[in-house]
Amino acid sequence: MIILGIETSCDETAASVFEIKNGEPRILSNVVSSQIDIHKKYGGVVPEVAARKHAEVIFDVIKKAFSDANAVNCMRMPRRNEKNANNFSEIDLIAVTKGPGLITSLHVGVLAAQALAAFAEKPLVGVNHIEAHLLSPFLSYKNMELPAIGLIASGGHTELILMNAFGKYRIIGSTRDDAVGEAFDKVAKMLGLGYPGGPAISQLVAEWKSEKNSKFSARGGQNSEFSLPRPMMNSNDFDFSFAGLKTAVLYLIKEMSPRELKRMTPAIAAEFQRAAIDVLVAKTKKAAKKYSVKSILVGGGVIANEELREALKKLDTPVYLPEMRFAGDNAVMIAFAGWKKWQRTKRSEVLRIKAEPNSRL
Ligand code: KG4
Ligand code: ZN
């Protein structure tokens, strides 16, 4: 079975050709066209600009996914003059992100997928973006035991999910305000570190910590000059709140002179990152214990953060992290989640799919 995955929920246009052979998934291509350079100058994603860019590149991205798949020599190359022969005829299923995400961006992927599916008479399934992030570790690991706790940490979501089986999910905690990636992006903006904030903060902190004479490393990672709150870390539920942490950074830097701020920026970034990670890890650990799960699955762009990855690996329950290339938005995870959905439903949704910006898991 060959699946085409399409993803356009935010600022990445992505397509993947994915094969299932004897029950084993095999990635034939993974194309991601990022708009980061375009949105950088605005300090964040501008929805209208994102949608226009998706529309401009989507068919080239899909074509590239096919040519890359051909390069791994698994799909039949079309012969010249061969009637109706194109790689598209080899596809058995199309999977597209239906939400959550930016409505204008989602529309582009959904419409492209519907057009392809309708004209080529292929089945189409709509995939929940959060489910795809949750399942992203399955692209690299097999035989993970369920039930599992899933931690989703991305630019739009921070969620703890109890997974009992494929398709059987329960959200046990969410952020009450900002998502953790959003907090990284906003704090980086306050500190003048640019967009996207997560990579900017984690890179600055890593460089700073590796400096030999850094006060921070001399103190073994503890900063005694100031500390930031760990909001809701010990609350009696599995919810998160990151707006207060962001505001605490704002208050901290408000009184600083530009010179002092420049001097303190790496220490503030490090303490902010540590605070966010402490909360994510503590809540995940608590959830794993309460539900006596066998595995912890992790997904979302923030999981690219090395310090977070290291902290999660120290938990007692086996933790399955996505490979770096599957942490941020990509279409491989959409193809995989689409395949799993197809196995459950065997129902093509061609014209029924709608872009759902607030789609629930
Ligand atoms: O999953 P994703 O690519 O898109 C959404 O579905 O939101 O996540 C993007 C988020 C952004 O907020 C970005 O700043 C954050 O992931 N991010 C990171 C890192 N790399 C990306 N956050 C912390 N550390 C990183 N290394
Ligand atoms: Zn995402």
mmCIF file of C-alpha atoms and ligand atoms in Angstrom:
data_model
loop_
_atom_site.group_PDB
_atom_site.id
_atom_site.type_symbol
_atom_site.label_atom_id
_atom_site.label_comp_id
_atom_site.label_asym_id
_atom_site.label_seq_id
_atom_site.Cartn_x
_atom_site.Cartn_y
_atom_site.Cartn_z
ATOM 1 C CA MET A 1 0.000 0.000 0.000
ATOM 2 C CA ILE A 2 1.337 3.441 -0.942
ATOM 3 C CA ILE A 3 0.150 6.576 0.846
ATOM 4 C CA LEU A 4 0.585 10.234 -0.045
ATOM 5 C CA GLY A 5 0.655 12.491 3.043
ATOM 6 C CA ILE A 6 0.042 16.253 2.817
ATOM 7 C CA GLU A 7 0.567 18.823 5.596
ATOM 8 C CA THR A 8 -0.122 22.582 5.520
ATOM 9 C CA SER A 9 -1.428 23.416 9.011
ATOM 10 C CA CYS A 10 0.959 26.273 9.780
ATOM 11 C CA ASP A 11 4.029 27.533 7.913
ATOM 12 C CA GLU A 12 5.453 24.312 6.489
ATOM 13 C CA THR A 13 4.232 22.883 3.185
ATOM 14 C CA ALA A 14 5.028 19.177 3.324
ATOM 15 C CA ALA A 15 4.391 16.012 1.318
ATOM 16 C CA SER A 16 5.527 12.443 1.797
ATOM 17 C CA VAL A 17 5.209 9.191 -0.085
ATOM 18 C CA PHE A 18 5.014 6.325 2.335
ATOM 19 C CA GLU A 19 4.818 2.598 1.714
ATOM 20 C CA ILE A 20 3.440 -0.210 3.852
ATOM 21 C CA LYS A 21 4.851 -3.566 2.814
ATOM 22 C CA ASN A 22 4.034 -6.689 4.791
ATOM 23 C CA GLY A 23 2.764 -4.459 7.582
ATOM 24 C CA GLU A 24 6.057 -2.552 7.803
ATOM 25 C CA PRO A 25 6.103 1.184 7.088
ATOM 26 C CA ARG A 26 8.814 2.547 4.821
ATOM 27 C CA ILE A 27 9.419 6.226 4.123
ATOM 28 C CA LEU A 28 9.996 6.837 0.419
ATOM 29 C CA SER A 29 10.137 10.622 0.615
ATOM 30 C CA ASN A 30 9.847 13.458 3.102
ATOM 31 C CA VAL A 31 9.676 16.930 1.545
ATOM 32 C CA VAL A 32 9.273 20.007 3.748
ATOM 33 C CA SER A 33 9.229 23.516 2.329
ATOM 34 C CA SER A 34 9.578 25.899 5.264
ATOM 35 C CA GLN A 35 8.405 29.496 5.242
ATOM 36 C CA ILE A 36 10.492 30.507 8.256
ATOM 37 C CA ASP A 37 12.586 32.999 6.311
ATOM 38 C CA ILE A 38 9.457 34.756 5.086
ATOM 39 C CA HIS A 39 7.821 35.046 8.534
ATOM 40 C CA LYS A 40 11.053 35.960 10.305
ATOM 41 C CA LYS A 41 10.780 39.562 9.271
ATOM 42 C CA TYR A 42 7.311 39.822 10.829
ATOM 43 C CA GLY A 43 8.416 38.121 14.071
ATOM 44 C CA GLY A 44 5.781 35.383 13.687
ATOM 45 C CA VAL A 45 3.550 33.570 11.214
ATOM 46 C CA VAL A 46 1.252 35.859 9.195
ATOM 47 C CA PRO A 47 -1.713 33.625 8.239
ATOM 48 C CA GLU A 48 -2.555 35.283 4.906
ATOM 49 C CA VAL A 49 1.057 35.211 3.782
ATOM 50 C CA ALA A 50 1.372 31.579 4.873
ATOM 51 C CA ALA A 51 -1.681 30.524 2.875
ATOM 52 C CA ARG A 52 -0.507 32.312 -0.254
ATOM 53 C CA LYS A 53 2.883 30.649 -0.019
ATOM 54 C CA HIS A 54 1.324 27.187 0.532
ATOM 55 C CA ALA A 55 -0.776 27.698 -2.614
ATOM 56 C CA GLU A 56 2.297 28.734 -4.584
ATOM 57 C CA VAL A 57 4.414 25.716 -3.684
ATOM 58 C CA ILE A 58 2.083 22.850 -2.822
ATOM 59 C CA PHE A 59 2.050 21.077 -6.179
ATOM 60 C CA ASP A 60 5.822 21.430 -6.562
ATOM 61 C CA VAL A 61 6.239 19.948 -3.091
ATOM 62 C CA ILE A 62 3.975 17.018 -4.000
ATOM 63 C CA LYS A 63 5.828 16.506 -7.298
ATOM 64 C CA LYS A 64 9.136 16.508 -5.432
ATOM 65 C CA ALA A 65 7.774 13.906 -3.016
ATOM 66 C CA PHE A 66 7.097 11.688 -6.049
ATOM 67 C CA SER A 67 10.472 12.267 -7.680
ATOM 68 C CA ASP A 68 12.288 11.572 -4.385
ATOM 69 C CA ALA A 69 10.247 8.392 -3.989
ATOM 70 C CA ASN A 70 11.319 7.370 -7.481
ATOM 71 C CA ALA A 71 14.903 7.993 -6.510
ATOM 72 C CA VAL A 72 14.695 5.306 -3.853
ATOM 73 C CA ASN A 73 13.695 3.145 -6.752
ATOM 74 C CA CYS A 74 10.656 1.640 -5.242
ATOM 75 C CA MET A 75 7.939 3.127 -7.357
ATOM 76 C CA ARG A 76 7.566 2.421 -11.021
ATOM 77 C CA MET A 77 9.097 5.089 -13.229
ATOM 78 C CA PRO A 78 6.595 6.211 -15.852
ATOM 79 C CA ARG A 79 7.674 5.278 -19.335
ATOM 80 C CA ARG A 80 7.652 7.953 -21.974
ATOM 81 C CA ASN A 81 4.474 7.938 -24.046
ATOM 82 C CA GLU A 82 2.969 5.348 -21.761
ATOM 83 C CA LYS A 83 -0.706 6.111 -21.668
ATOM 84 C CA ASN A 84 -1.948 7.396 -18.302
ATOM 85 C CA ALA A 85 1.197 6.211 -16.660
ATOM 86 C CA ASN A 86 2.179 8.434 -13.838
ATOM 87 C CA ASN A 87 3.341 7.766 -10.363
ATOM 88 C CA PHE A 88 0.119 9.040 -9.005
ATOM 89 C CA SER A 89 -1.634 5.944 -10.243
ATOM 90 C CA GLU A 90 0.418 3.941 -7.755
ATOM 91 C CA ILE A 91 -1.086 5.725 -4.760
ATOM 92 C CA ASP A 92 -3.631 3.755 -2.717
ATOM 93 C CA LEU A 93 -4.557 6.416 -0.162
ATOM 94 C CA ILE A 94 -4.175 10.159 0.401
ATOM 95 C CA ALA A 95 -3.964 11.568 3.942
ATOM 96 C CA VAL A 96 -4.197 15.280 4.668
ATOM 97 C CA THR A 97 -4.090 17.382 7.838
ATOM 98 C CA LYS A 98 -7.597 18.694 8.497
ATOM 99 C CA GLY A 99 -6.744 20.544 11.745
ATOM 100 C CA PRO A 100 -6.025 21.974 14.206
ATOM 101 C CA GLY A 101 -4.054 24.822 12.674
ATOM 102 C CA LEU A 102 -4.459 28.083 10.791
ATOM 103 C CA ILE A 103 -7.692 27.961 8.809
ATOM 104 C CA THR A 104 -6.246 29.692 5.752
ATOM 105 C CA SER A 105 -3.256 27.336 5.668
ATOM 106 C CA LEU A 106 -5.344 24.203 6.265
ATOM 107 C CA HIS A 107 -7.658 25.092 3.378
ATOM 108 C CA VAL A 108 -4.824 24.888 0.859
ATOM 109 C CA GLY A 109 -3.783 21.338 1.807
ATOM 110 C CA VAL A 110 -7.347 20.092 2.145
ATOM 111 C CA LEU A 111 -8.405 21.504 -1.235
ATOM 112 C CA ALA A 112 -5.314 20.169 -2.986
ATOM 113 C CA ALA A 113 -5.883 16.704 -1.480
ATOM 114 C CA GLN A 114 -9.589 16.737 -2.345
ATOM 115 C CA ALA A 115 -8.861 17.744 -5.933
ATOM 116 C CA LEU A 116 -6.278 14.985 -6.366
ATOM 117 C CA ALA A 117 -8.472 12.385 -4.676
ATOM 118 C CA ALA A 118 -11.632 13.313 -6.567
ATOM 119 C CA PHE A 119 -10.079 13.398 -10.033
ATOM 120 C CA ALA A 120 -7.883 10.348 -9.606
ATOM 121 C CA GLU A 121 -10.584 8.477 -7.678
ATOM 122 C CA LYS A 122 -8.390 7.743 -4.700
ATOM 123 C CA PRO A 123 -9.593 7.373 -1.111
ATOM 124 C CA LEU A 124 -8.810 10.312 1.167
ATOM 125 C CA VAL A 125 -8.670 10.568 4.969
ATOM 126 C CA GLY A 126 -8.462 13.732 7.086
ATOM 127 C CA VAL A 127 -5.858 13.550 9.838
ATOM 128 C CA ASN A 128 -5.796 15.314 13.189
ATOM 129 C CA HIS A 129 -2.461 17.117 13.454
ATOM 130 C CA ILE A 130 -2.124 16.393 17.197
ATOM 131 C CA GLU A 131 -2.692 12.660 16.632
ATOM 132 C CA ALA A 132 0.018 12.750 13.961
ATOM 133 C CA HIS A 133 2.513 14.368 16.380
ATOM 134 C CA LEU A 134 1.522 11.839 19.056
ATOM 135 C CA LEU A 135 2.195 8.910 16.713
ATOM 136 C CA SER A 136 5.476 10.357 15.366
ATOM 137 C CA PRO A 137 7.666 8.077 17.563
ATOM 138 C CA PHE A 138 6.085 5.059 15.802
ATOM 139 C CA LEU A 139 8.031 6.107 12.693
ATOM 140 C CA SER A 140 11.220 5.025 14.426
ATOM 141 C CA TYR A 141 10.230 2.471 17.074
ATOM 142 C CA LYS A 142 8.246 -0.715 16.973
ATOM 143 C CA ASN A 143 6.464 -2.695 19.642
ATOM 144 C CA MET A 144 5.897 0.143 22.061
ATOM 145 C CA GLU A 145 3.617 -1.059 24.802
ATOM 146 C CA LEU A 146 0.295 0.586 25.523
ATOM 147 C CA PRO A 147 -1.275 2.280 27.398
ATOM 148 C CA ALA A 148 0.966 5.293 26.974
ATOM 149 C CA ILE A 149 1.052 8.906 28.055
ATOM 150 C CA GLY A 150 1.649 11.278 25.170
ATOM 151 C CA LEU A 151 3.225 14.676 25.683
ATOM 152 C CA ILE A 152 2.585 17.089 22.817
ATOM 153 C CA ALA A 153 4.659 20.264 22.962
ATOM 154 C CA SER A 154 4.406 22.502 19.925
ATOM 155 C CA GLY A 155 3.829 26.092 18.850
ATOM 156 C CA GLY A 156 0.065 25.734 19.123
ATOM 157 C CA HIS A 157 -0.412 22.978 21.727
ATOM 158 C CA THR A 158 0.746 21.637 25.046
ATOM 159 C CA GLU A 159 -1.153 18.528 25.942
ATOM 160 C CA LEU A 160 -0.981 15.331 27.933
ATOM 161 C CA ILE A 161 -2.882 12.486 26.319
ATOM 162 C CA LEU A 162 -3.725 9.025 27.573
ATOM 163 C CA MET A 163 -3.464 6.604 24.642
ATOM 164 C CA ASN A 164 -5.078 3.194 25.161
ATOM 165 C CA ALA A 165 -4.951 2.083 21.527
ATOM 166 C CA PHE A 166 -4.716 3.644 18.053
ATOM 167 C CA GLY A 167 -7.774 5.896 17.824
ATOM 168 C CA LYS A 168 -8.472 5.701 21.573
ATOM 169 C CA TYR A 169 -7.159 8.897 23.105
ATOM 170 C CA ARG A 170 -8.153 11.007 26.088
ATOM 171 C CA ILE A 171 -6.757 14.453 26.730
ATOM 172 C CA ILE A 172 -5.981 14.554 30.445
ATOM 173 C CA GLY A 173 -4.351 17.988 30.531
ATOM 174 C CA SER A 174 -3.832 21.049 28.329
ATOM 175 C CA THR A 175 -2.402 24.500 28.572
ATOM 176 C CA ARG A 176 -4.826 27.043 29.976
ATOM 177 C CA ASP A 177 -3.210 29.886 28.049
ATOM 178 C CA ASP A 178 -0.069 29.901 25.882
ATOM 179 C CA ALA A 179 1.412 26.766 24.358
ATOM 180 C CA VAL A 180 4.992 26.091 25.421
ATOM 181 C CA GLY A 181 6.402 26.747 21.916
ATOM 182 C CA GLU A 182 4.461 30.006 21.832
ATOM 183 C CA ALA A 183 6.108 30.989 25.156
ATOM 184 C CA PHE A 184 9.542 30.203 23.666
ATOM 185 C CA ASP A 185 8.673 32.370 20.653
ATOM 186 C CA LYS A 186 7.381 35.291 22.766
ATOM 187 C CA VAL A 187 10.269 35.239 25.263
ATOM 188 C CA ALA A 188 12.786 35.096 22.408
ATOM 189 C CA LYS A 189 11.097 38.148 20.899
ATOM 190 C CA MET A 190 11.364 40.024 24.235
ATOM 191 C CA LEU A 191 15.029 39.136 24.422
ATOM 192 C CA GLY A 192 15.610 40.227 20.829
ATOM 193 C CA LEU A 193 16.546 36.727 19.692
ATOM 194 C CA GLY A 194 14.312 36.526 16.619
ATOM 195 C CA TYR A 195 11.867 33.976 15.249
ATOM 196 C CA PRO A 196 11.331 31.062 15.715
ATOM 197 C CA GLY A 197 12.182 31.460 19.384
ATOM 198 C CA GLY A 198 12.672 27.823 20.376
ATOM 199 C CA PRO A 199 15.764 27.127 18.258
ATOM 200 C CA ALA A 200 17.122 30.640 19.014
ATOM 201 C CA ILE A 201 16.838 30.169 22.795
ATOM 202 C CA SER A 202 18.119 26.591 22.884
ATOM 203 C CA GLN A 203 21.102 27.434 20.689
ATOM 204 C CA LEU A 204 22.055 30.490 22.731
ATOM 205 C CA VAL A 205 21.790 28.534 25.992
ATOM 206 C CA ALA A 206 23.851 25.645 24.631
ATOM 207 C CA GLU A 207 26.593 27.985 23.427
ATOM 208 C CA TRP A 208 26.593 29.891 26.687
ATOM 209 C CA LYS A 209 26.769 26.743 28.780
ATOM 210 C CA SER A 210 29.661 25.438 26.768
ATOM 211 C CA GLU A 211 31.669 28.587 27.448
ATOM 212 C CA LYS A 212 34.350 27.586 29.852
ATOM 213 C CA ASN A 213 34.153 30.527 32.195
ATOM 214 C CA SER A 214 30.422 30.851 32.246
ATOM 215 C CA LYS A 215 29.134 31.456 35.744
ATOM 216 C CA PHE A 216 26.222 29.252 34.875
ATOM 217 C CA SER A 217 28.266 26.182 34.105
ATOM 218 C CA ALA A 218 30.513 26.851 37.100
ATOM 219 C CA ARG A 219 27.412 26.579 39.269
ATOM 220 C CA GLY A 220 26.330 23.318 37.703
ATOM 221 C CA GLY A 221 23.333 24.738 35.928
ATOM 222 C CA GLN A 222 21.923 26.657 38.881
ATOM 223 C CA ASN A 223 21.577 30.381 38.619
ATOM 224 C CA SER A 224 21.520 32.084 42.000
ATOM 225 C CA GLU A 225 20.974 35.653 40.792
ATOM 226 C CA PHE A 226 17.307 35.149 40.025
ATOM 227 C CA SER A 227 14.797 32.432 39.428
ATOM 228 C CA LEU A 228 11.619 32.204 37.393
ATOM 229 C CA PRO A 229 8.364 30.502 38.471
ATOM 230 C CA ARG A 230 7.369 26.957 37.440
ATOM 231 C CA PRO A 231 3.630 27.653 36.963
ATOM 232 C CA MET A 232 1.235 24.851 37.962
ATOM 233 C CA MET A 233 4.102 22.416 38.450
ATOM 234 C CA ASN A 234 2.576 21.088 41.659
ATOM 235 C CA SER A 235 -1.103 21.608 40.862
ATOM 236 C CA ASN A 236 -3.476 18.702 41.367
ATOM 237 C CA ASP A 237 -4.213 18.242 37.696
ATOM 238 C CA PHE A 238 -2.374 17.785 34.403
ATOM 239 C CA ASP A 239 -2.921 21.265 33.023
ATOM 240 C CA PHE A 240 -0.207 23.743 32.137
ATOM 241 C CA SER A 241 0.138 27.521 32.094
ATOM 242 C CA PHE A 242 2.980 29.310 30.352
ATOM 243 C CA ALA A 243 1.629 32.872 30.132
ATOM 244 C CA GLY A 244 2.733 33.604 33.725
ATOM 245 C CA LEU A 245 6.253 32.406 33.007
ATOM 246 C CA LYS A 246 6.426 34.685 29.989
ATOM 247 C CA THR A 247 5.107 37.623 32.075
ATOM 248 C CA ALA A 248 7.691 36.890 34.788
ATOM 249 C CA VAL A 249 10.409 37.309 32.150
ATOM 250 C CA LEU A 250 8.807 40.578 31.084
ATOM 251 C CA TYR A 251 8.858 41.916 34.680
ATOM 252 C CA LEU A 252 12.414 40.749 35.161
ATOM 253 C CA ILE A 253 13.742 42.595 32.138
ATOM 254 C CA LYS A 254 11.545 45.694 32.492
ATOM 255 C CA GLU A 255 13.857 47.431 34.944
ATOM 256 C CA MET A 256 17.076 46.448 33.148
ATOM 257 C CA SER A 257 19.179 48.863 31.163
ATOM 258 C CA PRO A 258 19.905 47.754 27.568
ATOM 259 C CA ARG A 259 23.449 46.956 28.652
ATOM 260 C CA GLU A 260 22.385 44.868 31.591
ATOM 261 C CA LEU A 261 19.791 43.084 29.481
ATOM 262 C CA LYS A 262 22.423 42.214 26.913
ATOM 263 C CA ARG A 263 24.685 40.829 29.629
ATOM 264 C CA MET A 264 21.875 38.876 31.267
ATOM 265 C CA THR A 265 20.144 37.538 28.137
ATOM 266 C CA PRO A 266 21.796 34.097 28.089
ATOM 267 C CA ALA A 267 21.116 33.575 31.813
ATOM 268 C CA ILE A 268 17.479 34.611 31.421
ATOM 269 C CA ALA A 269 17.060 32.368 28.369
ATOM 270 C CA ALA A 270 18.612 29.452 30.277
ATOM 271 C CA GLU A 271 16.415 29.922 33.338
ATOM 272 C CA PHE A 272 13.302 30.304 31.175
ATOM 273 C CA GLN A 273 14.134 27.118 29.245
ATOM 274 C CA ARG A 274 14.838 25.247 32.491
ATOM 275 C CA ALA A 275 11.552 26.404 34.039
ATOM 276 C CA ALA A 276 9.526 25.316 30.983
ATOM 277 C CA ILE A 277 11.272 21.935 30.887
ATOM 278 C CA ASP A 278 10.861 21.355 34.643
ATOM 279 C CA VAL A 279 7.098 21.793 34.333
ATOM 280 C CA LEU A 280 6.753 19.602 31.213
ATOM 281 C CA VAL A 281 8.816 16.800 32.709
ATOM 282 C CA ALA A 282 7.203 16.924 36.177
ATOM 283 C CA LYS A 283 3.673 16.750 34.769
ATOM 284 C CA THR A 284 4.541 13.964 32.325
ATOM 285 C CA LYS A 285 6.114 11.942 35.138
ATOM 286 C CA LYS A 286 3.075 12.460 37.365
ATOM 287 C CA ALA A 287 0.689 11.405 34.568
ATOM 288 C CA ALA A 288 2.730 8.285 33.770
ATOM 289 C CA LYS A 289 2.592 7.288 37.435
ATOM 290 C CA LYS A 290 -1.103 8.004 37.941
ATOM 291 C CA TYR A 291 -2.174 5.978 34.880
ATOM 292 C CA SER A 292 0.473 3.264 35.355
ATOM 293 C CA VAL A 293 1.410 3.436 31.691
ATOM 294 C CA LYS A 294 4.015 1.303 29.956
ATOM 295 C CA SER A 295 5.388 4.010 27.644
ATOM 296 C CA ILE A 296 5.708 7.740 27.205
ATOM 297 C CA LEU A 297 5.337 9.083 23.660
ATOM 298 C CA VAL A 298 6.464 12.573 22.812
ATOM 299 C CA GLY A 299 5.813 14.817 19.817
ATOM 300 C CA GLY A 300 5.797 18.405 18.515
ATOM 301 C CA GLY A 301 8.321 21.040 17.471
ATOM 302 C CA VAL A 302 9.512 21.790 21.030
ATOM 303 C CA ILE A 303 10.732 18.197 21.318
ATOM 304 C CA ALA A 304 13.627 19.264 19.106
ATOM 305 C CA ASN A 305 14.984 20.898 22.282
ATOM 306 C CA GLU A 306 18.049 18.905 23.379
ATOM 307 C CA GLU A 307 17.776 19.786 27.057
ATOM 308 C CA LEU A 308 14.136 18.639 27.102
ATOM 309 C CA ARG A 309 15.037 15.407 25.306
ATOM 310 C CA GLU A 310 17.762 14.679 27.845
ATOM 311 C CA ALA A 311 15.471 15.419 30.799
ATOM 312 C CA LEU A 312 12.722 13.146 29.428
ATOM 313 C CA LYS A 313 15.160 10.290 28.842
ATOM 314 C CA LYS A 314 15.839 10.230 32.586
ATOM 315 C CA LEU A 315 12.261 9.268 33.491
ATOM 316 C CA ASP A 316 11.646 5.752 34.825
ATOM 317 C CA THR A 317 8.998 4.847 32.244
ATOM 318 C CA PRO A 318 10.408 4.069 28.759
ATOM 319 C CA VAL A 319 10.306 7.281 26.711
ATOM 320 C CA TYR A 320 9.991 7.262 22.907
ATOM 321 C CA LEU A 321 11.103 10.489 21.247
ATOM 322 C CA PRO A 322 10.584 11.257 17.579
ATOM 323 C CA GLU A 323 13.668 11.605 15.414
ATOM 324 C CA MET A 324 14.585 15.263 14.986
ATOM 325 C CA ARG A 325 13.261 15.294 11.401
ATOM 326 C CA PHE A 326 9.854 14.182 12.681
ATOM 327 C CA ALA A 327 9.659 16.543 15.691
ATOM 328 C CA GLY A 328 8.501 19.615 13.739
ATOM 329 C CA ASP A 329 5.742 19.622 11.167
ATOM 330 C CA ASN A 330 6.168 17.049 8.387
ATOM 331 C CA ALA A 331 3.965 14.926 6.147
ATOM 332 C CA VAL A 332 5.450 11.543 7.061
ATOM 333 C CA MET A 333 3.609 11.611 10.373
ATOM 334 C CA ILE A 334 0.432 12.605 8.506
ATOM 335 C CA ALA A 335 0.773 9.634 6.128
ATOM 336 C CA PHE A 336 1.359 7.303 9.092
ATOM 337 C CA ALA A 337 -1.599 8.629 11.111
ATOM 338 C CA GLY A 338 -3.711 8.489 7.915
ATOM 339 C CA TRP A 339 -2.804 4.839 7.405
ATOM 340 C CA LYS A 340 -3.742 4.029 11.008
ATOM 341 C CA LYS A 341 -7.060 5.833 10.583
ATOM 342 C CA TRP A 342 -7.733 4.010 7.306
ATOM 343 C CA GLN A 343 -7.114 0.666 9.033
ATOM 344 C CA ARG A 344 -9.766 1.582 11.592
ATOM 345 C CA THR A 345 -12.402 3.112 9.334
ATOM 346 C CA LYS A 346 -11.781 1.981 5.736
ATOM 347 C CA ARG A 347 -13.858 5.032 4.849
ATOM 348 C CA SER A 348 -12.914 7.611 2.263
ATOM 349 C CA GLU A 349 -13.941 11.104 3.288
ATOM 350 C CA VAL A 350 -13.198 12.878 0.004
ATOM 351 C CA LEU A 351 -15.770 15.663 -0.031
ATOM 352 C CA ARG A 352 -16.690 15.427 3.632
ATOM 353 C CA ILE A 353 -13.364 16.736 4.919
ATOM 354 C CA LYS A 354 -13.344 20.338 6.058
ATOM 355 C CA ALA A 355 -10.468 22.405 7.342
ATOM 356 C CA GLU A 356 -11.106 22.476 11.101
ATOM 357 C CA PRO A 357 -8.897 25.042 12.860
ATOM 358 C CA ASN A 358 -10.005 23.788 16.304
ATOM 359 C CA SER A 359 -10.256 20.103 15.468
ATOM 360 C CA ARG A 360 -10.341 17.984 18.649
ATOM 361 C CA LEU A 361 -8.451 14.765 19.083
HETATM 362 O O1 KG4 B 1 5.148 21.307 15.864
HETATM 363 P P1 KG4 B 1 5.620 22.592 15.293
HETATM 364 O O2 KG4 B 1 6.627 22.540 14.184
HETATM 365 O O3 KG4 B 1 4.402 23.445 14.783
HETATM 366 C C1 KG4 B 1 3.192 23.458 15.457
HETATM 367 O O4 KG4 B 1 2.388 22.519 15.245
HETATM 368 O O5 KG4 B 1 3.005 24.400 16.265
HETATM 369 O O6 KG4 B 1 6.216 23.466 16.505
HETATM 370 C C2 KG4 B 1 6.772 24.729 16.321
HETATM 371 C C3 KG4 B 1 7.253 25.260 17.671
HETATM 372 C C4 KG4 B 1 7.680 26.736 17.642
HETATM 373 O O7 KG4 B 1 7.047 27.415 18.698
HETATM 374 C C5 KG4 B 1 9.193 26.656 17.858
HETATM 375 O O8 KG4 B 1 9.719 27.783 18.530
HETATM 376 C C6 KG4 B 1 9.295 25.403 18.704
HETATM 377 O O9 KG4 B 1 8.379 24.505 18.119
HETATM 378 N N1 KG4 B 1 10.663 24.838 18.668
HETATM 379 C C7 KG4 B 1 11.449 24.720 19.759
HETATM 380 C C8 KG4 B 1 12.686 24.209 19.314
HETATM 381 N N2 KG4 B 1 12.605 24.011 17.943
HETATM 382 C C9 KG4 B 1 11.348 24.400 17.580
HETATM 383 N N3 KG4 B 1 11.214 25.014 21.056
HETATM 384 C C10 KG4 B 1 12.220 24.805 21.933
HETATM 385 N N4 KG4 B 1 13.444 24.345 21.566
HETATM 386 C C11 KG4 B 1 13.711 24.035 20.276
HETATM 387 N N5 KG4 B 1 14.913 23.568 19.940
HETATM 388 ZN ZN ZN B 2 2.786 20.715 14.614
#
